[in-house]
Tab-separated table of C-alpha atoms and ligand atoms in Angstrom:
chain	number	residue	atom	x	y	z
A	1	MET	CA	66.599	-187.296	-136.825
A	2	GLU	CA	67.628	-188.678	-133.351
A	3	PHE	CA	69.210	-187.202	-130.491
A	4	LYS	CA	69.464	-186.997	-127.150
A	5	ARG	CA	67.443	-184.934	-125.216
A	6	HIS	CA	69.508	-183.217	-121.885
A	7	ARG	CA	67.115	-180.674	-121.203
A	8	ARG	CA	64.495	-183.390	-119.943
A	9	LEU	CA	67.001	-183.438	-116.627
A	10	ARG	CA	65.959	-179.630	-116.146
A	11	THR	CA	62.686	-179.129	-116.607
A	12	SER	CA	61.925	-177.979	-112.764
A	13	SER	CA	63.857	-177.023	-109.742
A	14	SER	CA	62.984	-180.024	-107.988
A	15	MET	CA	64.182	-181.943	-110.944
A	16	ARG	CA	67.831	-180.056	-110.977
A	17	ALA	CA	68.010	-180.875	-107.961
A	18	LEU	CA	67.581	-184.496	-108.079
A	19	VAL	CA	70.289	-184.740	-109.910
A	20	ARG	CA	72.710	-182.225	-108.906
A	21	GLU	CA	76.203	-183.432	-108.616
A	22	ASN	CA	78.144	-181.511	-105.918
A	23	HIS	CA	76.543	-179.463	-103.031
A	24	LEU	CA	77.964	-176.511	-100.364
A	25	ARG	CA	77.545	-177.459	-96.437
A	26	VAL	CA	78.051	-174.997	-94.025
A	27	GLU	CA	80.548	-177.342	-92.595
A	28	ASP	CA	82.501	-177.172	-95.623
A	29	PHE	CA	83.667	-173.904	-94.875
A	30	ILE	CA	86.631	-172.366	-92.860
A	31	TYR	CA	85.965	-168.481	-91.719
A	32	PRO	CA	89.403	-166.478	-91.691
A	33	MET	CA	89.630	-163.575	-88.865
A	34	PHE	CA	91.525	-161.148	-87.960
A	35	VAL	CA	92.695	-160.296	-84.748
A	36	ILE	CA	94.268	-157.113	-83.944
A	37	GLU	CA	95.739	-155.169	-80.539
A	38	GLY	CA	94.066	-152.901	-77.979
A	39	GLU	CA	90.688	-151.867	-77.216
A	40	HIS	CA	86.644	-151.230	-78.767
A	41	THR	CA	88.342	-151.448	-82.325
A	42	LYS	CA	86.590	-153.311	-85.417
A	43	ASN	CA	88.403	-151.829	-88.554
A	44	GLU	CA	87.227	-152.549	-91.707
A	45	VAL	CA	89.476	-153.721	-94.183
A	46	PRO	CA	88.528	-150.975	-97.067
A	47	SER	CA	89.329	-153.459	-99.881
A	48	MET	CA	87.590	-156.020	-98.519
A	49	PRO	CA	83.749	-154.818	-97.176
A	50	GLY	CA	82.636	-156.983	-94.107
A	51	VAL	CA	85.863	-158.245	-93.153
A	52	TYR	CA	87.134	-156.583	-89.851
A	53	GLN	CA	90.128	-156.439	-88.008
A	54	VAL	CA	88.461	-157.411	-84.219
A	55	SER	CA	90.511	-156.367	-80.803
A	56	MET	CA	90.470	-159.208	-78.155
A	57	ASP	CA	87.480	-157.778	-75.987
A	58	LEU	CA	85.318	-157.848	-79.322
A	59	LEU	CA	86.229	-160.750	-80.729
A	60	LEU	CA	83.986	-163.630	-78.462
A	61	ASP	CA	81.092	-161.704	-79.787
A	62	GLU	CA	82.430	-161.816	-83.426
A	63	VAL	CA	82.883	-165.932	-83.028
A	64	ARG	CA	79.901	-166.075	-81.599
A	65	GLU	CA	77.819	-164.794	-84.698
A	66	VAL	CA	80.119	-167.104	-86.452
A	67	TYR	CA	79.650	-170.205	-84.385
A	68	ASN	CA	75.938	-169.502	-84.125
A	69	LEU	CA	75.490	-169.604	-88.069
A	70	GLY	CA	76.607	-173.429	-87.982
A	71	ILE	CA	80.055	-172.733	-89.202
A	72	LYS	CA	82.736	-175.463	-87.710
A	73	SER	CA	85.738	-174.066	-88.282
A	74	ILE	CA	88.266	-170.619	-87.849
A	75	MET	CA	91.332	-169.226	-88.941
A	76	PHE	CA	93.020	-166.411	-86.974
A	77	PHE	CA	95.707	-164.037	-87.952
A	78	GLY	CA	97.057	-162.037	-86.058
A	79	VAL	CA	98.062	-157.794	-86.803
A	80	ILE	CA	100.514	-156.701	-84.430
A	81	SER	CA	102.435	-153.236	-84.084
A	82	ALA	CA	105.544	-154.087	-82.048
A	83	LYS	CA	107.484	-156.243	-84.992
A	84	ASP	CA	110.973	-157.577	-85.167
A	85	GLU	CA	113.830	-158.690	-87.676
A	86	ILE	CA	112.908	-162.628	-86.806
A	87	GLY	CA	109.021	-162.169	-85.983
A	88	THR	CA	109.126	-162.607	-82.314
A	89	GLY	CA	105.201	-162.153	-82.009
A	90	ALA	CA	104.659	-165.026	-83.936
A	91	PHE	CA	106.009	-167.046	-81.308
A	92	VAL	CA	105.688	-166.139	-77.965
A	93	ASP	CA	103.306	-167.342	-75.910
A	94	ASP	CA	101.568	-164.532	-74.931
A	95	GLY	CA	101.453	-164.079	-78.398
A	96	ILE	CA	98.076	-161.986	-80.150
A	97	VAL	CA	97.087	-165.555	-81.802
A	98	GLN	CA	98.203	-167.699	-79.193
A	99	THR	CA	96.025	-165.403	-76.377
A	100	ALA	CA	92.747	-165.213	-79.227
A	101	ILE	CA	92.624	-169.395	-79.381
A	102	ARG	CA	92.717	-169.442	-75.466
A	103	LEU	CA	90.268	-167.219	-75.297
A	104	VAL	CA	88.096	-168.675	-77.733
A	105	LYS	CA	88.358	-172.082	-77.036
A	106	ASN	CA	87.528	-171.655	-73.830
A	107	GLU	CA	84.432	-170.608	-74.735
A	108	PHE	CA	83.973	-172.312	-77.645
A	109	PRO	CA	85.226	-176.098	-76.912
A	110	ASP	CA	83.671	-177.255	-79.986
A	111	LEU	CA	84.917	-174.878	-82.456
A	112	LEU	CA	87.953	-176.063	-84.735
A	113	ILE	CA	90.533	-173.648	-84.613
A	114	ILE	CA	92.770	-173.696	-86.894
A	115	ALA	CA	96.197	-171.289	-86.509
A	116	ASP	CA	97.642	-170.179	-89.928
A	117	THR	CA	101.841	-170.614	-88.850
A	118	CYS	CA	103.667	-167.988	-91.125
A	119	LEU	CA	105.624	-165.201	-89.525
A	120	CYS	CA	105.200	-162.117	-92.353
A	121	GLU	CA	102.710	-160.729	-89.524
A	122	TYR	CA	105.390	-160.154	-87.110
A	123	THR	CA	108.425	-159.404	-89.308
A	124	ASP	CA	109.765	-155.954	-89.773
A	125	HIS	CA	110.162	-156.866	-93.289
A	126	GLY	CA	107.161	-158.399	-94.243
A	127	HIS	CA	108.474	-161.602	-95.092
A	128	CYS	CA	107.616	-165.168	-94.166
A	129	GLY	CA	110.913	-166.074	-92.494
A	130	VAL	CA	113.933	-164.570	-91.713
A	131	ILE	CA	116.544	-162.684	-93.693
A	132	HIS	CA	120.136	-163.531	-94.516
A	133	ASP	CA	122.161	-161.605	-97.562
A	134	HIS	CA	119.032	-160.174	-98.807
A	135	ASP	CA	117.139	-163.561	-99.226
A	136	VAL	CA	114.590	-165.388	-96.524
A	137	ASP	CA	117.131	-168.154	-95.244
A	138	ASN	CA	115.126	-171.636	-95.775
A	139	ASP	CA	116.847	-173.583	-92.340
A	140	GLU	CA	116.953	-170.509	-90.135
A	141	SER	CA	113.485	-170.242	-90.780
A	142	LEU	CA	111.952	-173.678	-90.141
A	143	LYS	CA	113.227	-173.434	-86.024
A	144	LEU	CA	110.781	-170.345	-85.978
A	145	LEU	CA	108.358	-172.116	-88.030
A	146	ALA	CA	108.438	-175.048	-85.484
A	147	LYS	CA	108.580	-173.218	-82.537
A	148	THR	CA	105.237	-171.149	-83.787
A	149	ALA	CA	103.637	-174.519	-84.045
A	150	VAL	CA	104.073	-175.485	-81.151
A	151	SER	CA	103.229	-172.512	-78.700
A	152	GLN	CA	99.562	-172.539	-81.041
A	153	ALA	CA	99.380	-175.854	-80.064
A	154	LYS	CA	100.058	-175.144	-76.788
A	155	ALA	CA	97.343	-172.472	-77.001
A	156	GLY	CA	95.012	-175.043	-77.810
A	157	ALA	CA	94.928	-174.693	-81.492
A	158	ASP	CA	93.215	-177.983	-83.226
A	159	ILE	CA	94.848	-177.682	-86.675
A	160	ILE	CA	98.102	-176.246	-87.636
A	161	ALA	CA	98.000	-174.415	-90.996
A	162	PRO	CA	101.771	-173.567	-92.261
A	163	SER	CA	101.686	-170.992	-95.149
A	164	ASN	CA	105.235	-169.941	-94.765
A	165	MET	CA	106.224	-172.036	-98.657
A	166	MET	CA	109.975	-172.866	-96.822
A	167	ASP	CA	111.045	-176.639	-97.968
A	168	GLY	CA	110.547	-179.226	-94.999
A	169	PHE	CA	108.014	-177.311	-92.892
A	170	VAL	CA	105.867	-180.089	-92.508
A	171	ALA	CA	108.980	-182.474	-91.773
A	172	VAL	CA	110.003	-180.080	-89.069
A	173	ILE	CA	106.925	-178.973	-87.720
A	174	ARG	CA	105.379	-182.664	-87.413
A	175	GLN	CA	108.795	-183.871	-85.578
A	176	ALA	CA	108.034	-180.706	-82.886
A	177	LEU	CA	104.602	-181.175	-82.390
A	178	ASP	CA	104.850	-185.379	-81.616
A	179	GLU	CA	108.155	-184.446	-79.484
A	180	GLU	CA	105.906	-182.062	-77.219
A	181	GLY	CA	103.414	-183.846	-77.181
A	182	PHE	CA	100.848	-183.390	-80.198
A	183	LYS	CA	100.590	-186.600	-81.796
A	184	ASN	CA	97.381	-185.712	-82.644
A	185	ILE	CA	97.274	-182.693	-83.989
A	186	PRO	CA	96.935	-182.512	-87.661
A	187	ILE	CA	99.061	-180.310	-90.629
A	188	MET	CA	96.885	-178.374	-93.091
A	189	SER	CA	99.912	-177.436	-95.302
A	190	TYR	CA	99.588	-174.681	-97.718
A	191	ALA	CA	101.554	-176.899	-99.844
A	192	VAL	CA	100.429	-175.444	-103.163
A	193	LYS	CA	100.480	-171.481	-102.760
A	194	TYR	CA	101.256	-169.742	-105.431
A	195	ALA	CA	103.208	-166.259	-105.802
A	196	SER	CA	99.346	-164.188	-106.716
A	197	SER	CA	98.637	-160.428	-106.955
A	198	PHE	CA	95.254	-161.861	-105.234
A	199	TYR	CA	96.900	-161.599	-102.270
A	200	GLY	CA	96.853	-157.916	-102.185
A	201	PRO	CA	94.032	-157.017	-99.825
A	202	PHE	CA	95.253	-160.188	-97.446
A	203	ARG	CA	98.313	-158.019	-97.134
A	204	ASP	CA	96.390	-155.013	-96.168
A	205	ALA	CA	94.310	-156.748	-93.579
A	206	ALA	CA	97.291	-158.265	-91.724
A	207	ASP	CA	99.730	-155.595	-92.447
A	208	SER	CA	102.158	-158.209	-94.318
A	209	THR	CA	103.479	-156.861	-97.281
A	210	PRO	CA	107.372	-157.406	-98.069
A	211	GLN	CA	109.196	-153.961	-97.489
A	212	PHE	CA	111.718	-155.078	-100.204
A	213	GLY	CA	111.408	-157.662	-103.421
A	214	ASP	CA	108.729	-160.255	-103.219
A	215	ARG	CA	107.811	-163.399	-102.227
A	216	LYS	CA	109.281	-165.438	-105.862
A	217	THR	CA	111.416	-167.014	-104.190
A	218	TYR	CA	109.317	-169.178	-101.755
A	219	GLN	CA	106.042	-169.249	-103.348
A	220	MET	CA	105.097	-170.981	-106.593
A	221	ASP	CA	105.524	-169.505	-109.810
A	222	PRO	CA	101.881	-169.035	-111.083
A	223	ALA	CA	102.801	-171.143	-114.539
A	224	ASN	CA	103.405	-174.171	-113.084
A	225	ARG	CA	101.155	-177.066	-112.729
A	226	ILE	CA	103.615	-180.157	-112.761
A	227	GLU	CA	105.538	-178.179	-109.711
A	228	ALA	CA	102.165	-178.958	-107.795
A	229	LEU	CA	102.268	-182.512	-107.554
A	230	ARG	CA	105.655	-182.352	-106.485
A	231	GLU	CA	104.885	-179.745	-103.564
A	232	ALA	CA	101.599	-181.677	-102.793
A	233	GLU	CA	103.973	-185.277	-102.942
A	234	SER	CA	106.834	-183.916	-100.681
A	235	ASP	CA	104.322	-182.313	-97.822
A	236	ILE	CA	102.273	-185.426	-97.240
A	237	GLN	CA	105.637	-187.783	-97.329
A	238	GLU	CA	106.742	-185.327	-94.309
A	239	GLY	CA	103.242	-186.324	-92.576
A	240	ALA	CA	100.748	-183.317	-93.956
A	241	ASP	CA	97.101	-184.314	-93.220
A	242	PHE	CA	95.283	-181.958	-95.525
A	243	ILE	CA	96.645	-180.197	-98.358
A	244	MET	CA	95.667	-176.986	-99.690
A	245	VAL	CA	95.883	-175.127	-103.076
A	246	LYS	CA	96.043	-170.944	-102.977
A	247	PRO	CA	94.668	-168.855	-104.737
A	248	ALA	CA	91.805	-171.376	-105.575
A	249	LEU	CA	89.448	-169.482	-108.758
A	250	SER	CA	92.584	-169.529	-111.078
A	251	PHE	CA	94.030	-172.703	-110.133
A	252	LEU	CA	91.140	-174.860	-110.057
A	253	ASP	CA	93.018	-177.472	-112.811
A	254	ILE	CA	95.259	-177.018	-109.850
A	255	VAL	CA	92.830	-177.972	-107.075
A	256	ARG	CA	91.612	-181.354	-109.669
A	257	ASP	CA	95.221	-182.440	-110.358
A	258	VAL	CA	95.851	-182.428	-106.135
A	259	ARG	CA	92.302	-184.456	-105.951
A	260	ASN	CA	93.245	-187.005	-108.408
A	261	ARG	CA	96.546	-187.552	-107.394
A	262	PHE	CA	96.403	-187.802	-103.760
A	263	ASP	CA	93.722	-189.071	-101.347
A	264	VAL	CA	93.803	-186.681	-98.748
A	265	PRO	CA	91.059	-184.083	-97.794
A	266	VAL	CA	92.106	-181.061	-100.289
A	267	VAL	CA	91.272	-177.266	-99.320
A	268	ALA	CA	91.078	-174.487	-101.812
A	269	TYR	CA	92.014	-170.648	-100.552
A	270	ASN	CA	89.277	-168.082	-102.055
A	271	VAL	CA	91.992	-165.792	-101.163
A	272	SER	CA	91.318	-162.018	-100.651
A	273	GLY	CA	91.706	-160.892	-103.937
A	274	GLU	CA	88.743	-163.261	-105.151
A	275	TYR	CA	86.703	-161.731	-102.331
A	276	ALA	CA	87.413	-157.995	-103.237
A	277	MET	CA	86.855	-158.712	-106.911
A	278	ILE	CA	83.595	-159.487	-106.396
A	279	LYS	CA	82.629	-157.463	-103.199
A	280	ALA	CA	83.629	-154.152	-105.441
A	281	ALA	CA	81.518	-155.787	-108.767
A	282	ALA	CA	78.521	-156.090	-106.742
A	283	GLN	CA	78.937	-152.411	-105.101
A	284	ASN	CA	78.473	-151.912	-108.213
A	285	GLY	CA	75.404	-153.219	-109.147
A	286	TRP	CA	77.282	-155.380	-111.903
A	287	ILE	CA	76.761	-158.824	-110.790
A	288	ASN	CA	74.286	-160.949	-108.546
A	289	GLU	CA	76.250	-161.427	-105.685
A	290	LYS	CA	74.415	-164.210	-103.979
A	291	GLU	CA	74.407	-166.460	-107.127
A	292	LEU	CA	77.621	-165.218	-108.352
A	293	VAL	CA	79.251	-166.326	-104.953
A	294	LEU	CA	77.022	-169.801	-104.875
A	295	GLU	CA	78.562	-170.523	-107.918
A	296	MET	CA	82.081	-169.812	-107.613
A	297	LEU	CA	82.051	-172.022	-104.474
A	298	THR	CA	80.542	-174.987	-105.997
A	299	SER	CA	83.046	-174.501	-108.396
A	300	MET	CA	85.615	-175.588	-105.925
A	301	LYS	CA	83.543	-178.396	-105.011
A	302	ARG	CA	83.535	-179.376	-108.304
A	303	ALA	CA	87.009	-178.705	-108.820
A	304	GLY	CA	87.691	-181.390	-106.351
A	305	ALA	CA	87.825	-179.487	-103.117
A	306	ASP	CA	86.785	-181.091	-99.724
A	307	ILE	CA	86.755	-177.681	-98.077
A	308	ILE	CA	87.023	-173.797	-98.455
A	309	LEU	CA	88.573	-171.023	-96.660
A	310	THR	CA	86.482	-168.238	-97.342
A	311	TYR	CA	85.801	-164.472	-96.200
A	312	PHE	CA	82.078	-165.491	-97.550
A	313	ALA	CA	81.734	-168.271	-95.115
A	314	LYS	CA	79.266	-166.338	-93.021
A	315	ASP	CA	77.101	-164.740	-96.118
A	316	VAL	CA	77.113	-168.799	-97.348
A	317	ALA	CA	75.978	-169.682	-94.165
A	318	ASN	CA	73.171	-167.644	-94.152
A	319	TRP	CA	72.086	-168.298	-97.666
A	320	LEU	CA	72.529	-172.208	-96.741
A	321	ASN	CA	70.470	-171.367	-93.544
A	322	GLU	CA	67.268	-169.711	-95.709
A	323	ASN	CA	66.835	-172.432	-97.697
A	324	LYS	CA	66.210	-174.804	-95.125
B	1	PBG	C1	100.457	-165.780	-94.899
B	1	PBG	C2	99.592	-165.516	-95.581
B	1	PBG	C3	98.909	-165.120	-96.552
B	1	PBG	C4	97.803	-165.284	-96.858
B	1	PBG	C5	97.613	-165.950	-95.822
B	1	PBG	N1	98.680	-166.544	-95.391
B	1	PBG	C6	99.746	-164.278	-97.208
B	1	PBG	C7	100.603	-163.931	-98.384
B	1	PBG	O1	101.166	-164.999	-98.526
B	1	PBG	O2	101.298	-163.063	-98.393
B	1	PBG	C8	96.817	-164.422	-98.162
B	1	PBG	C9	95.009	-165.021	-98.190
B	1	PBG	C10	94.107	-164.091	-98.747
B	1	PBG	O3	94.866	-163.731	-99.575
B	1	PBG	O4	93.200	-164.032	-98.013
B	1	PBG	N2	101.847	-165.738	-95.533
């Protein structure tokens, strides 16, 4: 009886390494960080063990640790208490993220700093834009988002990453950046962002839970697949340099669809709820955290992601360095 012996290529660790199709590199990762007002503050986020809100005076030490692990890219989120209707804290030149960018850029010039461009951490209602008639006003919000992006670029951000899901955000941000002399600053668009329950822990970390309603009139319905291609296509036409799919784990089919259709770098956002689930299971001793995290992140590469935003970036960098 003739049959094929697939096990021949699995006989040893070296043999398996020889035929391995997908790999994780420390350069693939973007590490998200939360900067909070005040001093001497390092608050662990309860639903995200190992993730902290860090005040400005402690930030350089935190970033140094990340940098020394070989991670080349970080993303900042700001946590402030003085919020208002239009999210002024997002676009003032001395805003928390702008200040963090200046500080870190000065100390680590070759570290890529990515700015998340959104209003939800700065509005008193917690929505990603301004509210008119109980809904988020698309076109009014665009003006503020463009201002936010320009202020982040002025502070020294290397990449602008708009996560607000207003229609036309890439077009207006591209135009504003170009007019202000930032033609070479790329846009990493959260083009395909679902209205997901996996963001719960992040909203604790960033204090950005909507005070009424939800984000379903601007973020995508998790049931939809074809719509993801429309979202990605319009963002690329408007000038997006990278396309992000978010969340990642339950949306690997979408990562693959976007990879197959478009020729820009694809980013997968391994979001807070994905992190929290693994941490909780690991704390209970129910899973092998290291093996599971490496398997999960490799599956994102296999699905077609070039880049992964993950709260596990430091752990993975440590694990990859161990194997060197
Ligand atoms: C802001 C934003 C969110 C996340 C990143 N940027 C939350 C949201 O849309 O409510 C979530 C990230 C995560 O869950 O890790 N718009």
